[in-house]
Amino acid sequence: RLYSFWRSSAAYRVRIALNLKHIEYELVPKHLAQGEHRLEEYLAANPQGLVPALEHRGMVFTQSLAIIEYLDETHPAPPLLPADALGRARVRALAYDIACEIHPLNNLRVLRYLVHDLKLSEEDKNRWYRHWVETGLEVVERQLAESTQGVTRQEMGREAFLRTVWDWKEVSGGTITRQLRRLGASCDWSRERFTMDEGLSRAVLKVFVDLYK
């Protein structure tokens, strides 16, 4: 049983792990914006009052990365971490950059504290949010620029990079779609497209260039 909230990126990463491993689970939504995570019934199971929380074998596990590693150890196939120690350390570092350096500064309770307790304006709150997301992701992007073999994006070249993208799509491209279907999303699935599909990639490029400008 997974306690979750659809807007929580921490809960989202646990759902990704569950789906990658094809683990069946019961989804129990807790609407953070409506305070459902602060109800006594939930706090009795999870005193932290946050999501995600995984209930399994009479225990309640918290913290998304701890849950994911528990899933990886109890359901080893397919593995979520590389086989070698160096690769595992690198993946964990990237995950911690997101979960420990960027995410905590910008979650709902922090943003609410900035506005309600410190009396920051909506504009100042958004400046706070953008600053920590941008500076954090800049670090992550610099780290991702180097592959595990020490090959930079420039050294890899465009053709090799595109092959890597399509290889990824074959393995993991349907993960988000499967999650949305399980959550009951009522999308028009006949119109599903991959951003690199012919006819769509140019539109995506134009949007990103416009956003950059």
PDB file of C-alpha atoms in Angstrom:
ATOM      1  CA  ARG A   1       0.000   0.000   0.000  1.00  0.00           C
ATOM      2  CA  LEU A   2       1.457   3.340  -1.081  1.00  0.00           C
ATOM      3  CA  TYR A   3       0.312   6.630   0.433  1.00  0.00           C
ATOM      4  CA  SER A   4       0.800   9.216  -2.262  1.00  0.00           C
ATOM      5  CA  PHE A   5      -0.159  12.614  -3.683  1.00  0.00           C
ATOM      6  CA  TRP A   6      -0.332  13.181  -7.411  1.00  0.00           C
ATOM      7  CA  ARG A   7       1.689  16.425  -7.268  1.00  0.00           C
ATOM      8  CA  SER A   8       4.439  15.021  -5.044  1.00  0.00           C
ATOM      9  CA  SER A   9       7.642  14.382  -6.981  1.00  0.00           C
ATOM     10  CA  ALA A  10       8.925  12.254  -4.076  1.00  0.00           C
ATOM     11  CA  ALA A  11       5.867  10.002  -4.340  1.00  0.00           C
ATOM     12  CA  TYR A  12       6.194  10.027  -8.108  1.00  0.00           C
ATOM     13  CA  ARG A  13       9.702   8.574  -8.011  1.00  0.00           C
ATOM     14  CA  VAL A  14       8.488   5.697  -5.817  1.00  0.00           C
ATOM     15  CA  ARG A  15       5.622   4.976  -8.223  1.00  0.00           C
ATOM     16  CA  ILE A  16       8.163   4.892 -11.062  1.00  0.00           C
ATOM     17  CA  ALA A  17      10.217   2.291  -9.163  1.00  0.00           C
ATOM     18  CA  LEU A  18       7.137   0.172  -8.410  1.00  0.00           C
ATOM     19  CA  ASN A  19       6.068   0.219 -12.039  1.00  0.00           C
ATOM     20  CA  LEU A  20       9.540  -0.484 -13.394  1.00  0.00           C
ATOM     21  CA  LYS A  21       9.595  -3.585 -11.217  1.00  0.00           C
ATOM     22  CA  HIS A  22       6.002  -4.513 -12.122  1.00  0.00           C
ATOM     23  CA  ILE A  23       4.969  -4.603  -8.457  1.00  0.00           C
ATOM     24  CA  GLU A  24       1.231  -4.496  -7.832  1.00  0.00           C
ATOM     25  CA  TYR A  25       0.244  -2.046  -5.109  1.00  0.00           C
ATOM     26  CA  GLU A  26      -2.749  -0.250  -3.640  1.00  0.00           C
ATOM     27  CA  LEU A  27      -2.602   3.521  -4.090  1.00  0.00           C
ATOM     28  CA  VAL A  28      -3.977   5.550  -1.170  1.00  0.00           C
ATOM     29  CA  PRO A  29      -4.120   9.250  -2.089  1.00  0.00           C
ATOM     30  CA  LYS A  30      -3.435  11.896   0.534  1.00  0.00           C
ATOM     31  CA  HIS A  31      -4.239  15.407  -0.685  1.00  0.00           C
ATOM     32  CA  LEU A  32      -1.494  17.588   0.793  1.00  0.00           C
ATOM     33  CA  ALA A  33      -3.100  20.858  -0.250  1.00  0.00           C
ATOM     34  CA  GLN A  34      -6.243  19.874   1.672  1.00  0.00           C
ATOM     35  CA  GLY A  35      -4.327  18.710   4.740  1.00  0.00           C
ATOM     36  CA  GLU A  36      -5.235  15.029   4.535  1.00  0.00           C
ATOM     37  CA  HIS A  37      -1.693  14.101   5.555  1.00  0.00           C
ATOM     38  CA  ARG A  38      -2.234  15.812   8.923  1.00  0.00           C
ATOM     39  CA  LEU A  39      -5.242  13.734   9.938  1.00  0.00           C
ATOM     40  CA  GLU A  40      -4.786  11.653  13.113  1.00  0.00           C
ATOM     41  CA  GLU A  41      -5.425   8.379  11.313  1.00  0.00           C
ATOM     42  CA  TYR A  42      -2.531   8.963   8.929  1.00  0.00           C
ATOM     43  CA  LEU A  43      -0.216  10.377  11.596  1.00  0.00           C
ATOM     44  CA  ALA A  44      -0.775   7.217  13.649  1.00  0.00           C
ATOM     45  CA  ALA A  45       0.686   5.199  10.764  1.00  0.00           C
ATOM     46  CA  ASN A  46       3.249   7.793   9.702  1.00  0.00           C
ATOM     47  CA  PRO A  47       4.156  10.332  12.425  1.00  0.00           C
ATOM     48  CA  GLN A  48       6.151  12.302   9.871  1.00  0.00           C
ATOM     49  CA  GLY A  49       2.919  13.153   8.083  1.00  0.00           C
ATOM     50  CA  LEU A  50       4.550  13.258   4.664  1.00  0.00           C
ATOM     51  CA  VAL A  51       4.272  11.311   1.435  1.00  0.00           C
ATOM     52  CA  PRO A  52       5.257   8.909   0.138  1.00  0.00           C
ATOM     53  CA  ALA A  53       4.873   6.195   2.738  1.00  0.00           C
ATOM     54  CA  LEU A  54       4.917   2.503   1.881  1.00  0.00           C
ATOM     55  CA  GLU A  55       3.047   0.034   4.065  1.00  0.00           C
ATOM     56  CA  HIS A  56       4.390  -3.490   3.628  1.00  0.00           C
ATOM     57  CA  ARG A  57       4.444  -6.560   5.876  1.00  0.00           C
ATOM     58  CA  GLY A  58       3.083  -4.613   8.818  1.00  0.00           C
ATOM     59  CA  MET A  59       5.724  -1.887   8.561  1.00  0.00           C
ATOM     60  CA  VAL A  60       5.485   1.665   7.264  1.00  0.00           C
ATOM     61  CA  PHE A  61       8.524   2.906   5.346  1.00  0.00           C
ATOM     62  CA  THR A  62       9.142   6.604   4.687  1.00  0.00           C
ATOM     63  CA  GLN A  63      11.566   8.700   2.619  1.00  0.00           C
ATOM     64  CA  SER A  64      11.365   8.033  -1.100  1.00  0.00           C
ATOM     65  CA  LEU A  65      14.972   6.971  -1.683  1.00  0.00           C
ATOM     66  CA  ALA A  66      14.934   4.615   1.297  1.00  0.00           C
ATOM     67  CA  ILE A  67      11.722   3.077  -0.043  1.00  0.00           C
ATOM     68  CA  ILE A  68      13.226   2.686  -3.517  1.00  0.00           C
ATOM     69  CA  GLU A  69      16.335   0.951  -2.179  1.00  0.00           C
ATOM     70  CA  TYR A  70      14.114  -1.339  -0.076  1.00  0.00           C
ATOM     71  CA  LEU A  71      12.162  -2.253  -3.216  1.00  0.00           C
ATOM     72  CA  ASP A  72      15.405  -2.859  -5.102  1.00  0.00           C
ATOM     73  CA  GLU A  73      16.712  -5.168  -2.394  1.00  0.00           C
ATOM     74  CA  THR A  74      13.472  -7.130  -1.954  1.00  0.00           C
ATOM     75  CA  HIS A  75      12.668  -7.256  -5.689  1.00  0.00           C
ATOM     76  CA  PRO A  76      16.108  -7.347  -7.351  1.00  0.00           C
ATOM     77  CA  ALA A  77      14.878  -7.758 -10.941  1.00  0.00           C
ATOM     78  CA  PRO A  78      15.082  -5.548 -12.847  1.00  0.00           C
ATOM     79  CA  PRO A  79      17.798  -3.727 -10.889  1.00  0.00           C
ATOM     80  CA  LEU A  80      17.528   0.025 -10.408  1.00  0.00           C
ATOM     81  CA  LEU A  81      21.216   0.539  -9.628  1.00  0.00           C
ATOM     82  CA  PRO A  82      24.308  -0.345 -11.677  1.00  0.00           C
ATOM     83  CA  ALA A  83      26.136  -3.570 -10.857  1.00  0.00           C
ATOM     84  CA  ASP A  84      29.451  -1.880 -10.001  1.00  0.00           C
ATOM     85  CA  ALA A  85      30.178   0.139  -6.852  1.00  0.00           C
ATOM     86  CA  LEU A  86      31.362   3.195  -8.799  1.00  0.00           C
ATOM     87  CA  GLY A  87      28.186   3.274 -10.861  1.00  0.00           C
ATOM     88  CA  ARG A  88      25.978   2.882  -7.789  1.00  0.00           C
ATOM     89  CA  ALA A  89      27.780   5.718  -6.007  1.00  0.00           C
ATOM     90  CA  ARG A  90      27.345   7.986  -9.012  1.00  0.00           C
ATOM     91  CA  VAL A  91      23.621   7.229  -9.334  1.00  0.00           C
ATOM     92  CA  ARG A  92      23.059   7.736  -5.606  1.00  0.00           C
ATOM     93  CA  ALA A  93      24.875  11.079  -5.720  1.00  0.00           C
ATOM     94  CA  LEU A  94      22.631  12.293  -8.535  1.00  0.00           C
ATOM     95  CA  ALA A  95      19.538  11.102  -6.675  1.00  0.00           C
ATOM     96  CA  TYR A  96      20.655  12.852  -3.487  1.00  0.00           C
ATOM     97  CA  ASP A  97      21.273  16.060  -5.430  1.00  0.00           C
ATOM     98  CA  ILE A  98      17.577  16.083  -6.309  1.00  0.00           C
ATOM     99  CA  ALA A  99      16.043  14.636  -3.156  1.00  0.00           C
ATOM    100  CA  CYS A 100      18.289  16.275  -0.545  1.00  0.00           C
ATOM    101  CA  GLU A 101      19.577  19.502  -2.101  1.00  0.00           C
ATOM    102  CA  ILE A 102      16.786  20.769  -4.361  1.00  0.00           C
ATOM    103  CA  HIS A 103      13.532  19.208  -3.243  1.00  0.00           C
ATOM    104  CA  PRO A 104      13.464  20.064   0.512  1.00  0.00           C
ATOM    105  CA  LEU A 105      13.856  23.787  -0.141  1.00  0.00           C
ATOM    106  CA  ASN A 106      10.850  23.913  -2.435  1.00  0.00           C
ATOM    107  CA  ASN A 107       8.242  21.539  -1.085  1.00  0.00           C
ATOM    108  CA  LEU A 108       4.780  22.668  -0.060  1.00  0.00           C
ATOM    109  CA  ARG A 109       5.365  23.178   3.656  1.00  0.00           C
ATOM    110  CA  VAL A 110       8.463  25.323   3.042  1.00  0.00           C
ATOM    111  CA  LEU A 111       6.675  27.518   0.483  1.00  0.00           C
ATOM    112  CA  ARG A 112       3.715  27.921   2.824  1.00  0.00           C
ATOM    113  CA  TYR A 113       6.051  28.929   5.657  1.00  0.00           C
ATOM    114  CA  LEU A 114       7.654  31.573   3.453  1.00  0.00           C
ATOM    115  CA  VAL A 115       4.264  33.105   2.666  1.00  0.00           C
ATOM    116  CA  HIS A 116       2.252  32.629   5.860  1.00  0.00           C
ATOM    117  CA  ASP A 117       4.926  32.945   8.546  1.00  0.00           C
ATOM    118  CA  LEU A 118       7.654  35.067   6.968  1.00  0.00           C
ATOM    119  CA  LYS A 119       5.117  37.128   4.983  1.00  0.00           C
ATOM    120  CA  LEU A 120       6.917  36.888   1.658  1.00  0.00           C
ATOM    121  CA  SER A 121       4.968  38.020  -1.362  1.00  0.00           C
ATOM    122  CA  GLU A 122       3.945  35.547  -4.060  1.00  0.00           C
ATOM    123  CA  GLU A 123       6.608  37.069  -6.320  1.00  0.00           C
ATOM    124  CA  ASP A 124       9.351  36.633  -3.702  1.00  0.00           C
ATOM    125  CA  LYS A 125       8.238  33.063  -3.029  1.00  0.00           C
ATOM    126  CA  ASN A 126       8.506  32.268  -6.729  1.00  0.00           C
ATOM    127  CA  ARG A 127      11.966  33.883  -6.864  1.00  0.00           C
ATOM    128  CA  TRP A 128      13.038  31.615  -3.994  1.00  0.00           C
ATOM    129  CA  TYR A 129      11.654  28.582  -5.810  1.00  0.00           C
ATOM    130  CA  ARG A 130      13.312  29.401  -9.141  1.00  0.00           C
ATOM    131  CA  HIS A 131      16.667  30.223  -7.542  1.00  0.00           C
ATOM    132  CA  TRP A 132      17.105  26.890  -5.784  1.00  0.00           C
ATOM    133  CA  VAL A 133      15.712  24.829  -8.646  1.00  0.00           C
ATOM    134  CA  GLU A 134      17.925  26.543 -11.217  1.00  0.00           C
ATOM    135  CA  THR A 135      21.142  26.422  -9.181  1.00  0.00           C
ATOM    136  CA  GLY A 136      20.493  22.812  -8.183  1.00  0.00           C
ATOM    137  CA  LEU A 137      19.693  21.586 -11.678  1.00  0.00           C
ATOM    138  CA  GLU A 138      22.730  23.354 -13.097  1.00  0.00           C
ATOM    139  CA  VAL A 139      24.882  21.124 -10.890  1.00  0.00           C
ATOM    140  CA  VAL A 140      22.951  18.003 -11.882  1.00  0.00           C
ATOM    141  CA  GLU A 141      23.255  18.855 -15.581  1.00  0.00           C
ATOM    142  CA  ARG A 142      27.006  19.348 -15.282  1.00  0.00           C
ATOM    143  CA  GLN A 143      27.283  15.923 -13.657  1.00  0.00           C
ATOM    144  CA  LEU A 144      25.055  14.305 -16.271  1.00  0.00           C
ATOM    145  CA  ALA A 145      27.203  15.783 -19.031  1.00  0.00           C
ATOM    146  CA  GLU A 146      29.710  13.081 -18.230  1.00  0.00           C
ATOM    147  CA  SER A 147      28.635   9.500 -18.900  1.00  0.00           C
ATOM    148  CA  THR A 148      29.792   6.599 -16.754  1.00  0.00           C
ATOM    149  CA  GLN A 149      32.506   6.014 -19.375  1.00  0.00           C
ATOM    150  CA  GLY A 150      33.710   9.600 -19.075  1.00  0.00           C
ATOM    151  CA  VAL A 151      32.373  10.564 -22.509  1.00  0.00           C
ATOM    152  CA  THR A 152      30.971  14.070 -22.792  1.00  0.00           C
ATOM    153  CA  ARG A 153      27.949  14.932 -24.891  1.00  0.00           C
ATOM    154  CA  GLN A 154      30.230  16.678 -27.371  1.00  0.00           C
ATOM    155  CA  GLU A 155      32.511  13.629 -27.653  1.00  0.00           C
ATOM    156  CA  MET A 156      29.535  11.299 -28.066  1.00  0.00           C
ATOM    157  CA  GLY A 157      28.209  13.245 -31.026  1.00  0.00           C
ATOM    158  CA  ARG A 158      24.640  13.878 -32.130  1.00  0.00           C
ATOM    159  CA  GLU A 159      24.027  10.542 -33.887  1.00  0.00           C
ATOM    160  CA  ALA A 160      25.247   8.450 -30.944  1.00  0.00           C
ATOM    161  CA  PHE A 161      23.220  10.601 -28.556  1.00  0.00           C
ATOM    162  CA  LEU A 162      20.064  10.109 -30.622  1.00  0.00           C
ATOM    163  CA  ARG A 163      20.617   6.356 -30.662  1.00  0.00           C
ATOM    164  CA  THR A 164      20.922   6.447 -26.866  1.00  0.00           C
ATOM    165  CA  VAL A 165      17.622   8.333 -26.596  1.00  0.00           C
ATOM    166  CA  TRP A 166      15.799   5.813 -28.781  1.00  0.00           C
ATOM    167  CA  ASP A 167      17.349   2.894 -26.876  1.00  0.00           C
ATOM    168  CA  TRP A 168      16.047   4.441 -23.661  1.00  0.00           C
ATOM    169  CA  LYS A 169      12.576   4.787 -25.183  1.00  0.00           C
ATOM    170  CA  GLU A 170      12.484   1.079 -26.025  1.00  0.00           C
ATOM    171  CA  VAL A 171      13.256   0.173 -22.405  1.00  0.00           C
ATOM    172  CA  SER A 172      11.546   2.862 -20.333  1.00  0.00           C
ATOM    173  CA  GLY A 173       9.536   5.067 -22.679  1.00  0.00           C
ATOM    174  CA  GLY A 174       6.129   3.719 -21.645  1.00  0.00           C
ATOM    175  CA  THR A 175       6.621   3.996 -17.884  1.00  0.00           C
ATOM    176  CA  ILE A 176       4.791   7.289 -17.411  1.00  0.00           C
ATOM    177  CA  THR A 177       1.949   6.205 -19.685  1.00  0.00           C
ATOM    178  CA  ARG A 178       1.480   2.990 -17.708  1.00  0.00           C
ATOM    179  CA  GLN A 179       1.380   4.962 -14.477  1.00  0.00           C
ATOM    180  CA  LEU A 180      -1.226   7.355 -15.839  1.00  0.00           C
ATOM    181  CA  ARG A 181      -3.379   4.474 -17.011  1.00  0.00           C
ATOM    182  CA  ARG A 182      -3.190   2.819 -13.593  1.00  0.00           C
ATOM    183  CA  LEU A 183      -4.183   6.108 -11.962  1.00  0.00           C
ATOM    184  CA  GLY A 184      -7.235   6.246 -14.214  1.00  0.00           C
ATOM    185  CA  ALA A 185      -6.214   9.243 -16.323  1.00  0.00           C
ATOM    186  CA  SER A 186      -8.775   9.832 -19.078  1.00  0.00           C
ATOM    187  CA  CYS A 187      -6.416  10.862 -21.860  1.00  0.00           C
ATOM    188  CA  ASP A 188      -6.920  10.320 -25.569  1.00  0.00           C
ATOM    189  CA  TRP A 189      -4.279   7.584 -25.810  1.00  0.00           C
ATOM    190  CA  SER A 190      -4.598   7.405 -29.595  1.00  0.00           C
ATOM    191  CA  ARG A 191      -2.828  10.778 -29.746  1.00  0.00           C
ATOM    192  CA  GLU A 192       0.148   9.708 -27.632  1.00  0.00           C
ATOM    193  CA  ARG A 193       3.472  10.856 -29.095  1.00  0.00           C
ATOM    194  CA  PHE A 194       7.139  10.718 -28.181  1.00  0.00           C
ATOM    195  CA  THR A 195       8.917  14.068 -28.244  1.00  0.00           C
ATOM    196  CA  MET A 196      11.467  12.765 -30.741  1.00  0.00           C
ATOM    197  CA  ASP A 197       8.822  11.503 -33.191  1.00  0.00           C
ATOM    198  CA  GLU A 198       9.043  12.942 -36.674  1.00  0.00           C
ATOM    199  CA  GLY A 199       6.725  15.906 -36.963  1.00  0.00           C
ATOM    200  CA  LEU A 200       6.787  16.604 -33.250  1.00  0.00           C
ATOM    201  CA  SER A 201      10.474  17.136 -32.498  1.00  0.00           C
ATOM    202  CA  ARG A 202      10.529  20.431 -34.401  1.00  0.00           C
ATOM    203  CA  ALA A 203       7.538  21.683 -32.420  1.00  0.00           C
ATOM    204  CA  VAL A 204       9.230  20.707 -29.161  1.00  0.00           C
ATOM    205  CA  LEU A 205      12.432  22.450 -30.217  1.00  0.00           C
ATOM    206  CA  LYS A 206      10.532  25.625 -31.084  1.00  0.00           C
ATOM    207  CA  VAL A 207       8.764  25.652 -27.699  1.00  0.00           C
ATOM    208  CA  PHE A 208      12.013  25.200 -25.776  1.00  0.00           C
ATOM    209  CA  VAL A 209      13.751  27.911 -27.792  1.00  0.00           C
ATOM    210  CA  ASP A 210      10.812  30.271 -27.194  1.00  0.00           C
ATOM    211  CA  LEU A 211      10.861  29.500 -23.470  1.00  0.00           C
ATOM    212  CA  TYR A 212      14.612  30.120 -23.357  1.00  0.00           C
ATOM    213  CA  LYS A 213      14.188  33.487 -25.057  1.00  0.00           C
TER     214      LYS A 213
END
